[in-house]
Amino acid sequence: MSAVRRPLLAANWKMHKTVGESVAFVREWSRRVADGWALPNAAEVELVVCPTALALAPVAPLLDALGVGLGAQDLDVGSEGAVTGGVSGYLLAEALATHVIVGHSERRRLFGEADGVVAAKAAAALAAGLTPIVCVGETEAERQAGETKRVVTGQLRAVLEAVPAADARLTVAYEPLWAIGTGRGAHPSDASEVASWLRALVAERWGAAAGAVRILYGGSVTAGNVLGFWQADAIDGALVGGASLEMESWLALVRTVAPTPPA
Ligand code: 13P
């Protein structure tokens, strides 16, 4: 964890939870807080929850009351127009989203999102006032072939070319595909090496401003292994799938990275 960048812990609920279940989850969290479960100091860690698109607006006021950010999981490029089924960054912002995940490997794989599309989405997110969490990562085969750096370089360079100027909101999540949902997280030192590489790529283009860009790790993060990533200087937080879905595992994660409740 660096001294200059505020760490970010983000929950990616993917296509889990109905709208009702999403609201119930945040209500239950709020009840725990009212009963004395101390939220971490916002200066210590930024928390963000990314529910399904339909749940954004209903959970927005509840998360806001907790001081927790609201993230979408995808956006479309552009502001409005003939895009059947599309949801723009402006619509997400209107639903009070503050963040948006861009280029998650599931979007790349299941929806055929190429690097150029992901890059355009990252730029569109920034233009709409959102903080993009851009995901990059290699497959198991690419890792075995020693191609991790080559793959993430292509993915990130496309984004850096599309974003017009240095922007500290840009957030990158290194999510190796083989670590997602497998229970087999990356070793913190390997993730850290890739995170440093990614920052160097940002610095190549943005110079010293790269120092403000947060680089997260994602892939089988739990309360049991999160500290390994949290303690790495090059890693500025985590993007969490499975362990964010249940109240107990989520609260355990939050408490692990922010053990000292505010006085
Ligand atoms: P898991 O934490 O379930 O491995 O998911 C990671 C992920 O894809 C977060 O975006």
Short mmCIF file of C-alpha atoms in Angstrom, two decimals, residues 8-13 17 25-26 29 37 39 45-50 63 66 68-69 221-223 238-257:
data_model
loop_
_atom_site.label_atom_id
_atom_site.label_comp_id
_atom_site.label_asym_id
_atom_site.label_seq_id
_atom_site.Cartn_x
_atom_site.Cartn_y
_atom_site.Cartn_z
CA LEU A 8 -9.81 1.01 -2.89
CA LEU A 9 -11.79 -2.10 -2.02
CA ALA A 10 -14.46 -2.77 -4.63
CA ALA A 11 -17.14 -5.46 -4.67
CA ASN A 12 -18.11 -6.79 -8.09
CA TRP A 13 -21.42 -8.59 -7.68
CA LYS A 17 -28.50 -10.81 -6.56
CA PHE A 25 -27.84 -6.65 1.52
CA VAL A 26 -27.13 -2.95 1.89
CA TRP A 29 -25.07 -3.71 6.29
CA TRP A 37 -20.17 -2.28 13.30
CA LEU A 39 -17.26 1.57 9.06
CA VAL A 45 -9.92 3.01 2.48
CA GLU A 46 -12.44 3.80 -0.24
CA LEU A 47 -15.25 1.24 -0.47
CA VAL A 48 -17.27 0.69 -3.64
CA VAL A 49 -20.08 -1.76 -4.38
CA CYS A 50 -20.91 -2.67 -7.99
CA LEU A 63 -24.78 3.27 0.00
CA LEU A 66 -22.91 4.70 4.48
CA VAL A 68 -19.76 3.89 0.21
CA GLY A 69 -19.27 4.44 -3.53
CA VAL A 221 -9.40 -12.34 -3.03
CA THR A 222 -10.74 -13.27 0.42
CA ALA A 223 -10.31 -12.03 3.98
CA ALA A 238 -8.64 -5.13 -4.56
CA LEU A 239 -11.57 -5.93 -6.83
CA VAL A 240 -13.51 -8.75 -5.24
CA GLY A 241 -16.09 -11.10 -6.73
CA GLY A 242 -17.24 -14.15 -4.78
CA ALA A 243 -16.12 -13.01 -1.33
CA SER A 244 -18.21 -9.83 -1.65
CA LEU A 245 -21.51 -11.66 -2.08
CA GLU A 246 -22.11 -12.82 1.47
CA MET A 247 -22.40 -10.33 4.31
CA GLU A 248 -20.01 -12.16 6.64
CA SER A 249 -17.24 -12.65 4.10
CA TRP A 250 -17.58 -9.06 2.87
CA LEU A 251 -17.50 -7.55 6.35
CA ALA A 252 -14.55 -9.78 7.24
CA LEU A 253 -12.70 -8.48 4.18
CA VAL A 254 -13.41 -4.86 5.03
CA ARG A 255 -12.41 -5.39 8.64
CA THR A 256 -9.19 -7.13 7.61
CA VAL A 257 -7.98 -4.21 5.50
#
